[in-house]
């Protein structure tokens, strides 16, 4: 009976798994070509200062314009880029392209770039970052690097040293998706982050859930005492924006203020797309 079940399961899952494996292989093969074919592009999402509602800058968000599959979101190909090591080359392109774009914006605006934890595995990350700054001429203070807690999970000492060297360059280091890890608070003691992004899962419920509100309050008040800025990500509604402003989040980002989109050379968002 067990054997029969096993066999049925095998027959049931096999074509599916084969299809998934083939899809993955397609993506992997195509991704190797994507860079040279100019199929990668950066969308930019505005980030506002909550006190003045001034534009503080933009977060660069990677997209892949696949010739047959259309626009592919990062969560569908970045994991593959990470497994294959392509993330090093892609990440360097993102840095260079984002710095180059920011050079066209008003001087007070900052560009935020996401780094994969895998990019920390190579010793030349600091050189790649300083190379992107030099090639574009962007002052280092106008670049923010967003990392997630996973960077501090393995290879902690080595990655901390890399973070210190990046900070030495004058770039700002941001802890992304804050609150989703299992020991978020600990990481605030290990490195002097310039800014924390409160994960959108909390922002999502902040108007309805007492717990979410309490957590957001705790994060903002703690950040204030530590002299760390806070961005609320995923702000979709005006009530959330008002509440987060009142709670003292220093920066706000989300569909309410603008979806990620293409920018013209002057830094104006002229295409509103997901
Ligand atoms: P993230 O850095 O946390 O970026 C925020 C994600 O939330 C983005 O998804 C953004 O489009 C989305 N978002 C922004 N506002 C709202 C909102 O109001 N509501 C909702 N529901 N979502 C909102 P996206 O662009 O699909 O990127 C997903 C993740 O992919 C990013 O999460 C980041 O971890 C990664 N990623 C994107 N670009 C890059 C890149 O250049 N390099 C690396 N290593 N990772 C990247
Ligand atoms: Mg981010
Ligand atoms: Mg985030
Ligand atoms: Mg996120």
mmCIF file of C-alpha atoms and ligand atoms in Angstrom:
data_model
loop_
_atom_site.group_PDB
_atom_site.id
_atom_site.type_symbol
_atom_site.label_atom_id
_atom_site.label_comp_id
_atom_site.label_asym_id
_atom_site.label_seq_id
_atom_site.Cartn_x
_atom_site.Cartn_y
_atom_site.Cartn_z
ATOM 1 C CA UNK A 1 0.000 0.000 0.000
ATOM 2 C CA UNK A 2 2.792 2.379 1.004
ATOM 3 C CA UNK A 3 4.652 1.404 -2.107
ATOM 4 C CA UNK A 4 1.618 2.117 -4.237
ATOM 5 C CA UNK A 5 1.133 5.483 -2.616
ATOM 6 C CA UNK A 6 4.769 6.262 -3.129
ATOM 7 C CA UNK A 7 4.507 5.355 -6.756
ATOM 8 C CA UNK A 8 1.393 7.455 -7.218
ATOM 9 C CA UNK A 9 3.085 10.372 -5.560
ATOM 10 C CA UNK A 10 6.068 9.910 -7.772
ATOM 11 C CA UNK A 11 3.891 9.940 -10.855
ATOM 12 C CA UNK A 12 1.983 12.926 -9.549
ATOM 13 C CA UNK A 13 5.010 15.048 -8.668
ATOM 14 C CA UNK A 14 7.449 14.020 -11.330
ATOM 15 C CA UNK A 15 6.159 15.994 -14.332
ATOM 16 C CA UNK A 16 5.721 19.017 -12.103
ATOM 17 C CA UNK A 17 9.219 18.824 -10.726
ATOM 18 C CA UNK A 18 10.621 18.280 -14.164
ATOM 19 C CA UNK A 19 8.795 21.355 -15.383
ATOM 20 C CA UNK A 20 10.093 23.397 -12.467
ATOM 21 C CA UNK A 21 13.626 22.212 -13.041
ATOM 22 C CA UNK A 22 13.395 23.070 -16.731
ATOM 23 C CA UNK A 23 11.981 26.506 -15.960
ATOM 24 C CA UNK A 24 14.836 27.114 -13.553
ATOM 25 C CA UNK A 25 17.397 26.005 -16.086
ATOM 26 C CA UNK A 26 15.833 28.301 -18.700
ATOM 27 C CA UNK A 27 16.052 31.230 -16.318
ATOM 28 C CA UNK A 28 19.637 30.386 -15.459
ATOM 29 C CA UNK A 29 20.706 30.149 -19.107
ATOM 30 C CA UNK A 30 18.852 33.326 -20.018
ATOM 31 C CA UNK A 31 20.178 35.207 -17.018
ATOM 32 C CA UNK A 32 23.726 34.649 -18.242
ATOM 33 C CA UNK A 33 22.718 36.452 -21.432
ATOM 34 C CA UNK A 34 20.568 39.111 -19.792
ATOM 35 C CA UNK A 35 23.444 41.378 -18.852
ATOM 36 C CA UNK A 36 25.071 41.468 -22.264
ATOM 37 C CA UNK A 37 21.651 41.824 -23.936
ATOM 38 C CA UNK A 38 20.844 44.862 -21.780
ATOM 39 C CA UNK A 39 17.724 43.217 -20.399
ATOM 40 C CA UNK A 40 18.259 44.299 -16.798
ATOM 41 C CA UNK A 41 16.899 47.632 -15.692
ATOM 42 C CA UNK A 42 16.431 49.603 -12.525
ATOM 43 C CA UNK A 43 13.148 50.945 -11.307
ATOM 44 C CA UNK A 44 13.214 53.660 -8.671
ATOM 45 C CA UNK A 45 10.785 54.123 -5.797
ATOM 46 C CA UNK A 46 10.576 57.466 -3.967
ATOM 47 C CA UNK A 47 11.377 57.776 -0.243
ATOM 48 C CA UNK A 48 10.069 60.861 1.571
ATOM 49 C CA UNK A 49 11.102 62.595 4.782
ATOM 50 C CA UNK A 50 8.093 62.390 7.027
ATOM 51 C CA UNK A 51 8.617 65.766 8.742
ATOM 52 C CA UNK A 52 8.677 67.859 5.541
ATOM 53 C CA UNK A 53 7.399 65.347 2.978
ATOM 54 C CA UNK A 54 10.473 66.310 0.913
ATOM 55 C CA UNK A 55 11.836 63.716 -1.463
ATOM 56 C CA UNK A 56 14.801 62.184 0.325
ATOM 57 C CA UNK A 57 15.759 59.963 -2.600
ATOM 58 C CA UNK A 58 14.918 56.693 -4.306
ATOM 59 C CA UNK A 59 15.446 52.989 -3.770
ATOM 60 C CA UNK A 60 16.780 51.199 -6.862
ATOM 61 C CA UNK A 61 14.816 48.001 -7.519
ATOM 62 C CA UNK A 62 16.030 45.551 -10.114
ATOM 63 C CA UNK A 63 13.841 44.288 -12.956
ATOM 64 C CA UNK A 64 14.528 41.879 -15.801
ATOM 65 C CA UNK A 65 12.854 42.566 -19.082
ATOM 66 C CA UNK A 66 12.916 39.033 -20.492
ATOM 67 C CA UNK A 67 12.515 38.826 -24.303
ATOM 68 C CA UNK A 68 9.707 36.228 -24.137
ATOM 69 C CA UNK A 69 8.641 35.954 -20.496
ATOM 70 C CA UNK A 70 8.134 39.709 -20.021
ATOM 71 C CA UNK A 71 8.968 41.649 -16.876
ATOM 72 C CA UNK A 72 10.366 39.337 -14.188
ATOM 73 C CA UNK A 73 10.375 40.567 -10.563
ATOM 74 C CA UNK A 74 13.594 40.209 -8.528
ATOM 75 C CA UNK A 75 12.330 37.517 -6.178
ATOM 76 C CA UNK A 76 12.030 35.203 -9.191
ATOM 77 C CA UNK A 77 15.598 35.539 -10.413
ATOM 78 C CA UNK A 78 17.805 36.939 -7.648
ATOM 79 C CA UNK A 79 17.862 33.595 -5.782
ATOM 80 C CA UNK A 80 19.100 31.967 -9.001
ATOM 81 C CA UNK A 81 21.637 34.754 -9.519
ATOM 82 C CA UNK A 82 22.836 34.085 -5.977
ATOM 83 C CA UNK A 83 23.163 30.328 -6.447
ATOM 84 C CA UNK A 84 25.055 30.693 -9.710
ATOM 85 C CA UNK A 85 27.320 33.511 -8.570
ATOM 86 C CA UNK A 86 25.939 35.809 -11.275
ATOM 87 C CA UNK A 87 24.873 38.151 -8.462
ATOM 88 C CA UNK A 88 28.431 39.539 -8.251
ATOM 89 C CA UNK A 89 28.375 40.823 -11.794
ATOM 90 C CA UNK A 90 24.716 41.876 -11.610
ATOM 91 C CA UNK A 91 25.271 43.591 -8.261
ATOM 92 C CA UNK A 92 28.196 45.571 -9.632
ATOM 93 C CA UNK A 93 26.092 46.671 -12.590
ATOM 94 C CA UNK A 94 23.292 47.748 -10.207
ATOM 95 C CA UNK A 95 25.735 49.807 -8.129
ATOM 96 C CA UNK A 96 27.289 51.507 -11.142
ATOM 97 C CA UNK A 97 23.969 52.177 -12.836
ATOM 98 C CA UNK A 98 22.298 53.504 -9.649
ATOM 99 C CA UNK A 99 25.209 55.868 -8.889
ATOM 100 C CA UNK A 100 25.217 57.084 -12.471
ATOM 101 C CA UNK A 101 21.460 57.771 -12.317
ATOM 102 C CA UNK A 102 21.705 59.599 -8.988
ATOM 103 C CA UNK A 103 24.270 61.990 -10.493
ATOM 104 C CA UNK A 104 21.375 63.433 -12.523
ATOM 105 C CA UNK A 105 19.250 64.167 -9.460
ATOM 106 C CA UNK A 106 19.265 67.180 -7.148
ATOM 107 C CA UNK A 107 22.336 67.017 -4.885
ATOM 108 C CA UNK A 108 20.375 66.484 -1.670
ATOM 109 C CA UNK A 109 18.858 63.234 -2.946
ATOM 110 C CA UNK A 110 20.222 59.821 -2.036
ATOM 111 C CA UNK A 111 20.092 56.494 -3.889
ATOM 112 C CA UNK A 112 19.535 53.249 -1.963
ATOM 113 C CA UNK A 113 20.939 50.027 -3.374
ATOM 114 C CA UNK A 114 20.128 46.524 -2.110
ATOM 115 C CA UNK A 115 23.090 44.210 -1.523
ATOM 116 C CA UNK A 116 22.771 40.443 -1.478
ATOM 117 C CA UNK A 117 24.475 38.620 1.401
ATOM 118 C CA UNK A 118 26.287 36.609 -1.291
ATOM 119 C CA UNK A 119 28.043 39.775 -2.470
ATOM 120 C CA UNK A 120 29.833 39.820 0.893
ATOM 121 C CA UNK A 121 31.412 36.448 0.143
ATOM 122 C CA UNK A 122 33.914 38.001 -2.252
ATOM 123 C CA UNK A 123 36.669 40.091 -0.829
ATOM 124 C CA UNK A 124 36.395 42.847 -3.396
ATOM 125 C CA UNK A 125 32.955 44.218 -2.457
ATOM 126 C CA UNK A 126 34.482 47.398 -1.020
ATOM 127 C CA UNK A 127 36.468 47.952 -4.239
ATOM 128 C CA UNK A 128 33.339 47.375 -6.304
ATOM 129 C CA UNK A 129 31.441 49.983 -4.313
ATOM 130 C CA UNK A 130 34.233 52.548 -4.419
ATOM 131 C CA UNK A 131 34.678 51.768 -8.125
ATOM 132 C CA UNK A 132 31.009 52.581 -8.796
ATOM 133 C CA UNK A 133 31.348 55.855 -6.872
ATOM 134 C CA UNK A 134 34.497 56.844 -8.738
ATOM 135 C CA UNK A 135 33.164 55.899 -12.158
ATOM 136 C CA UNK A 136 30.045 58.012 -11.637
ATOM 137 C CA UNK A 137 31.518 60.827 -9.579
ATOM 138 C CA UNK A 138 28.743 60.432 -6.993
ATOM 139 C CA UNK A 139 29.770 61.633 -3.500
ATOM 140 C CA UNK A 140 29.732 58.649 -1.152
ATOM 141 C CA UNK A 141 27.300 60.385 1.219
ATOM 142 C CA UNK A 142 24.651 60.122 -1.502
ATOM 143 C CA UNK A 143 24.773 56.313 -1.566
ATOM 144 C CA UNK A 144 22.933 54.083 0.896
ATOM 145 C CA UNK A 145 23.486 50.329 0.961
ATOM 146 C CA UNK A 146 20.610 48.164 2.173
ATOM 147 C CA UNK A 147 21.501 44.857 3.750
ATOM 148 C CA UNK A 148 19.432 42.263 5.578
ATOM 149 C CA UNK A 149 20.161 40.526 8.848
ATOM 150 C CA UNK A 150 21.406 37.462 7.014
ATOM 151 C CA UNK A 151 24.641 39.356 6.288
ATOM 152 C CA UNK A 152 25.364 39.215 10.016
ATOM 153 C CA UNK A 153 24.253 35.613 10.427
ATOM 154 C CA UNK A 154 27.261 33.812 8.927
ATOM 155 C CA UNK A 155 30.821 34.965 8.575
ATOM 156 C CA UNK A 156 29.898 37.588 11.112
ATOM 157 C CA UNK A 157 33.384 38.947 11.855
ATOM 158 C CA UNK A 158 34.413 39.118 8.226
ATOM 159 C CA UNK A 159 31.187 40.751 7.113
ATOM 160 C CA UNK A 160 31.295 43.226 9.990
ATOM 161 C CA UNK A 161 34.771 44.220 8.874
ATOM 162 C CA UNK A 162 33.481 44.719 5.321
ATOM 163 C CA UNK A 163 30.600 46.846 6.644
ATOM 164 C CA UNK A 164 33.068 48.979 8.602
ATOM 165 C CA UNK A 165 35.174 49.493 5.492
ATOM 166 C CA UNK A 166 32.076 50.457 3.501
ATOM 167 C CA UNK A 167 31.147 52.961 6.177
ATOM 168 C CA UNK A 168 34.703 54.303 6.026
ATOM 169 C CA UNK A 169 34.044 55.164 2.390
ATOM 170 C CA UNK A 170 31.302 57.474 3.641
ATOM 171 C CA UNK A 171 28.320 55.459 2.404
ATOM 172 C CA UNK A 172 25.388 54.915 4.743
ATOM 173 C CA UNK A 173 24.434 51.411 5.858
ATOM 174 C CA UNK A 174 20.754 50.529 6.167
ATOM 175 C CA UNK A 175 19.252 47.448 7.824
ATOM 176 C CA UNK A 176 16.381 46.333 5.552
ATOM 177 C CA UNK A 177 13.270 44.314 6.483
ATOM 178 C CA UNK A 178 13.847 45.010 10.174
ATOM 179 C CA UNK A 179 11.885 42.832 12.590
ATOM 180 C CA UNK A 180 11.560 39.750 10.389
ATOM 181 C CA UNK A 181 14.671 37.984 11.674
ATOM 182 C CA UNK A 182 14.803 36.060 14.888
ATOM 183 C CA UNK A 183 17.227 38.261 16.765
ATOM 184 C CA UNK A 184 16.825 41.653 15.162
ATOM 185 C CA UNK A 185 17.652 43.632 18.273
ATOM 186 C CA UNK A 186 20.989 41.939 18.684
ATOM 187 C CA UNK A 187 22.209 43.224 15.352
ATOM 188 C CA UNK A 188 21.735 46.813 16.443
ATOM 189 C CA UNK A 189 24.462 46.213 18.998
ATOM 190 C CA UNK A 190 26.857 44.647 16.524
ATOM 191 C CA UNK A 191 26.987 47.487 13.999
ATOM 192 C CA UNK A 192 26.162 51.221 14.029
ATOM 193 C CA UNK A 193 23.531 51.251 11.280
ATOM 194 C CA UNK A 194 22.558 54.655 9.921
ATOM 195 C CA UNK A 195 18.996 53.657 9.204
ATOM 196 C CA UNK A 196 16.504 50.867 9.813
ATOM 197 C CA UNK A 197 13.704 49.947 7.429
ATOM 198 C CA UNK A 198 10.729 48.634 9.360
ATOM 199 C CA UNK A 199 9.459 45.630 7.431
ATOM 200 C CA UNK A 200 6.299 46.160 5.475
ATOM 201 C CA UNK A 201 4.546 43.279 7.248
ATOM 202 C CA UNK A 202 4.292 45.544 10.341
ATOM 203 C CA UNK A 203 3.305 48.631 8.360
ATOM 204 C CA UNK A 204 0.628 46.625 6.602
ATOM 205 C CA UNK A 205 -1.252 46.070 9.866
ATOM 206 C CA UNK A 206 -0.185 49.107 11.844
ATOM 207 C CA UNK A 207 -3.637 50.713 11.746
ATOM 208 C CA UNK A 208 -5.538 47.552 12.694
ATOM 209 C CA UNK A 209 -3.279 45.566 14.979
ATOM 210 C CA UNK A 210 -2.338 46.721 18.486
ATOM 211 C CA UNK A 211 0.639 44.389 18.350
ATOM 212 C CA UNK A 212 1.952 45.808 15.074
ATOM 213 C CA UNK A 213 1.550 49.338 16.409
ATOM 214 C CA UNK A 214 3.332 48.460 19.649
ATOM 215 C CA UNK A 215 6.240 46.982 17.685
ATOM 216 C CA UNK A 216 6.498 49.993 15.383
ATOM 217 C CA UNK A 217 6.470 52.260 18.462
ATOM 218 C CA UNK A 218 9.186 50.246 20.138
ATOM 219 C CA UNK A 219 11.351 50.348 17.003
ATOM 220 C CA UNK A 220 10.961 54.094 16.441
ATOM 221 C CA UNK A 221 11.585 55.062 20.052
ATOM 222 C CA UNK A 222 14.579 52.757 20.312
ATOM 223 C CA UNK A 223 15.999 54.110 17.037
ATOM 224 C CA UNK A 224 15.585 57.646 18.270
ATOM 225 C CA UNK A 225 17.602 56.880 21.398
ATOM 226 C CA UNK A 226 20.267 55.203 19.290
ATOM 227 C CA UNK A 227 20.296 58.103 16.814
ATOM 228 C CA UNK A 228 19.285 55.828 13.922
ATOM 229 C CA UNK A 229 16.872 56.951 11.206
ATOM 230 C CA UNK A 230 13.808 54.828 10.406
ATOM 231 C CA UNK A 231 12.021 54.207 7.126
ATOM 232 C CA UNK A 232 8.572 52.662 7.123
ATOM 233 C CA UNK A 233 8.364 50.537 3.946
ATOM 234 C CA UNK A 234 5.113 49.457 2.318
ATOM 235 C CA UNK A 235 3.008 52.516 3.203
ATOM 236 C CA UNK A 236 -0.093 52.103 1.055
ATOM 237 C CA UNK A 237 -2.733 54.289 2.689
ATOM 238 C CA UNK A 238 -2.972 57.839 3.954
ATOM 239 C CA UNK A 239 -3.994 56.691 7.451
ATOM 240 C CA UNK A 240 -0.804 54.663 7.699
ATOM 241 C CA UNK A 241 1.281 57.628 6.544
ATOM 242 C CA UNK A 242 -0.335 59.935 9.109
ATOM 243 C CA UNK A 243 0.080 57.452 11.925
ATOM 244 C CA UNK A 244 3.718 56.676 11.080
ATOM 245 C CA UNK A 245 4.547 60.351 10.834
ATOM 246 C CA UNK A 246 2.993 60.866 14.276
ATOM 247 C CA UNK A 247 4.938 57.889 15.666
ATOM 248 C CA UNK A 248 8.151 59.542 14.567
ATOM 249 C CA UNK A 249 9.312 57.407 11.640
ATOM 250 C CA UNK A 250 11.770 59.704 9.912
ATOM 251 C CA UNK A 251 11.154 58.386 6.376
ATOM 252 C CA UNK A 252 8.194 56.919 4.495
ATOM 253 C CA UNK A 253 8.120 54.709 1.403
ATOM 254 C CA UNK A 254 5.362 52.773 -0.320
ATOM 255 C CA UNK A 255 2.745 52.682 -3.031
ATOM 256 C CA UNK A 256 0.953 55.601 -1.344
ATOM 257 C CA UNK A 257 3.891 57.844 -2.276
ATOM 258 C CA UNK A 258 4.693 56.124 -5.547
ATOM 259 C CA UNK A 259 5.298 52.721 -7.046
ATOM 260 C CA UNK A 260 8.700 51.761 -8.352
ATOM 261 C CA UNK A 261 9.013 53.106 -11.899
ATOM 262 C CA UNK A 262 11.331 54.403 -14.556
ATOM 263 C CA UNK A 263 12.916 57.796 -14.085
ATOM 264 C CA UNK A 264 13.771 60.317 -16.736
ATOM 265 C CA UNK A 265 17.342 61.695 -16.630
ATOM 266 C CA UNK A 266 16.254 64.586 -14.395
ATOM 267 C CA UNK A 267 15.056 62.075 -11.851
ATOM 268 C CA UNK A 268 11.335 62.483 -12.423
ATOM 269 C CA UNK A 269 9.244 59.385 -12.224
ATOM 270 C CA UNK A 270 7.329 59.234 -15.466
ATOM 271 C CA UNK A 271 6.152 55.666 -15.666
ATOM 272 C CA UNK A 272 4.055 54.279 -12.839
ATOM 273 C CA UNK A 273 4.365 50.528 -12.831
ATOM 274 C CA UNK A 274 4.443 47.816 -10.190
HETATM 275 P P1 LIG B 1 13.118 45.181 -0.503
HETATM 276 O O1 LIG B 1 14.483 45.757 -0.636
HETATM 277 O O2 LIG B 1 12.583 45.027 0.862
HETATM 278 O O3 LIG B 1 12.210 46.138 -1.393
HETATM 279 C C1 LIG B 1 10.873 46.458 -1.110
HETATM 280 C C2 LIG B 1 9.915 45.682 -1.958
HETATM 281 O O4 LIG B 1 8.573 46.063 -1.602
HETATM 282 C C3 LIG B 1 10.011 45.965 -3.459
HETATM 283 O O5 LIG B 1 9.635 44.770 -4.150
HETATM 284 C C4 LIG B 1 8.951 47.028 -3.664
HETATM 285 O O6 LIG B 1 8.475 47.095 -4.984
HETATM 286 C C5 LIG B 1 7.890 46.539 -2.726
HETATM 287 N N1 LIG B 1 7.017 47.630 -2.261
HETATM 288 C C6 LIG B 1 7.286 48.948 -2.176
HETATM 289 N N2 LIG B 1 6.238 49.643 -1.693
HETATM 290 C C7 LIG B 1 5.271 48.732 -1.461
HETATM 291 C C8 LIG B 1 3.930 48.826 -0.965
HETATM 292 O O7 LIG B 1 3.425 49.897 -0.625
HETATM 293 N N3 LIG B 1 3.224 47.666 -0.864
HETATM 294 C C9 LIG B 1 3.758 46.456 -1.228
HETATM 295 N N4 LIG B 1 3.007 45.369 -1.096
HETATM 296 N N5 LIG B 1 5.014 46.332 -1.707
HETATM 297 C C10 LIG B 1 5.766 47.458 -1.820
HETATM 298 P P2 LIG B 1 10.481 44.254 -5.406
HETATM 299 O O8 LIG B 1 10.890 45.418 -6.265
HETATM 300 O O9 LIG B 1 9.733 43.145 -6.011
HETATM 301 O O10 LIG B 1 11.797 43.693 -4.721
HETATM 302 C C11 LIG B 1 11.742 42.600 -3.865
HETATM 303 C C12 LIG B 1 13.076 42.341 -3.193
HETATM 304 O O11 LIG B 1 14.069 41.985 -4.146
HETATM 305 C C13 LIG B 1 13.651 43.580 -2.485
HETATM 306 O O12 LIG B 1 13.023 43.753 -1.224
HETATM 307 C C14 LIG B 1 15.100 43.205 -2.396
HETATM 308 O O13 LIG B 1 15.329 42.347 -1.315
HETATM 309 C C15 LIG B 1 15.310 42.413 -3.682
HETATM 310 N N6 LIG B 1 15.951 43.299 -4.670
HETATM 311 C C16 LIG B 1 15.414 44.209 -5.499
HETATM 312 N N7 LIG B 1 16.361 44.799 -6.250
HETATM 313 C C17 LIG B 1 17.535 44.241 -5.879
HETATM 314 C C18 LIG B 1 18.910 44.441 -6.289
HETATM 315 O O14 LIG B 1 19.271 45.292 -7.115
HETATM 316 N N8 LIG B 1 19.855 43.655 -5.684
HETATM 317 C C19 LIG B 1 19.523 42.737 -4.721
HETATM 318 N N9 LIG B 1 20.504 42.000 -4.170
HETATM 319 N N10 LIG B 1 18.262 42.545 -4.307
HETATM 320 C C20 LIG B 1 17.276 43.293 -4.878
HETATM 321 MG MG1 LIG B 2 15.437 47.319 0.140
HETATM 322 MG MG1 LIG B 3 12.649 46.012 2.566
HETATM 323 MG MG1 LIG B 4 11.431 43.299 1.840
#
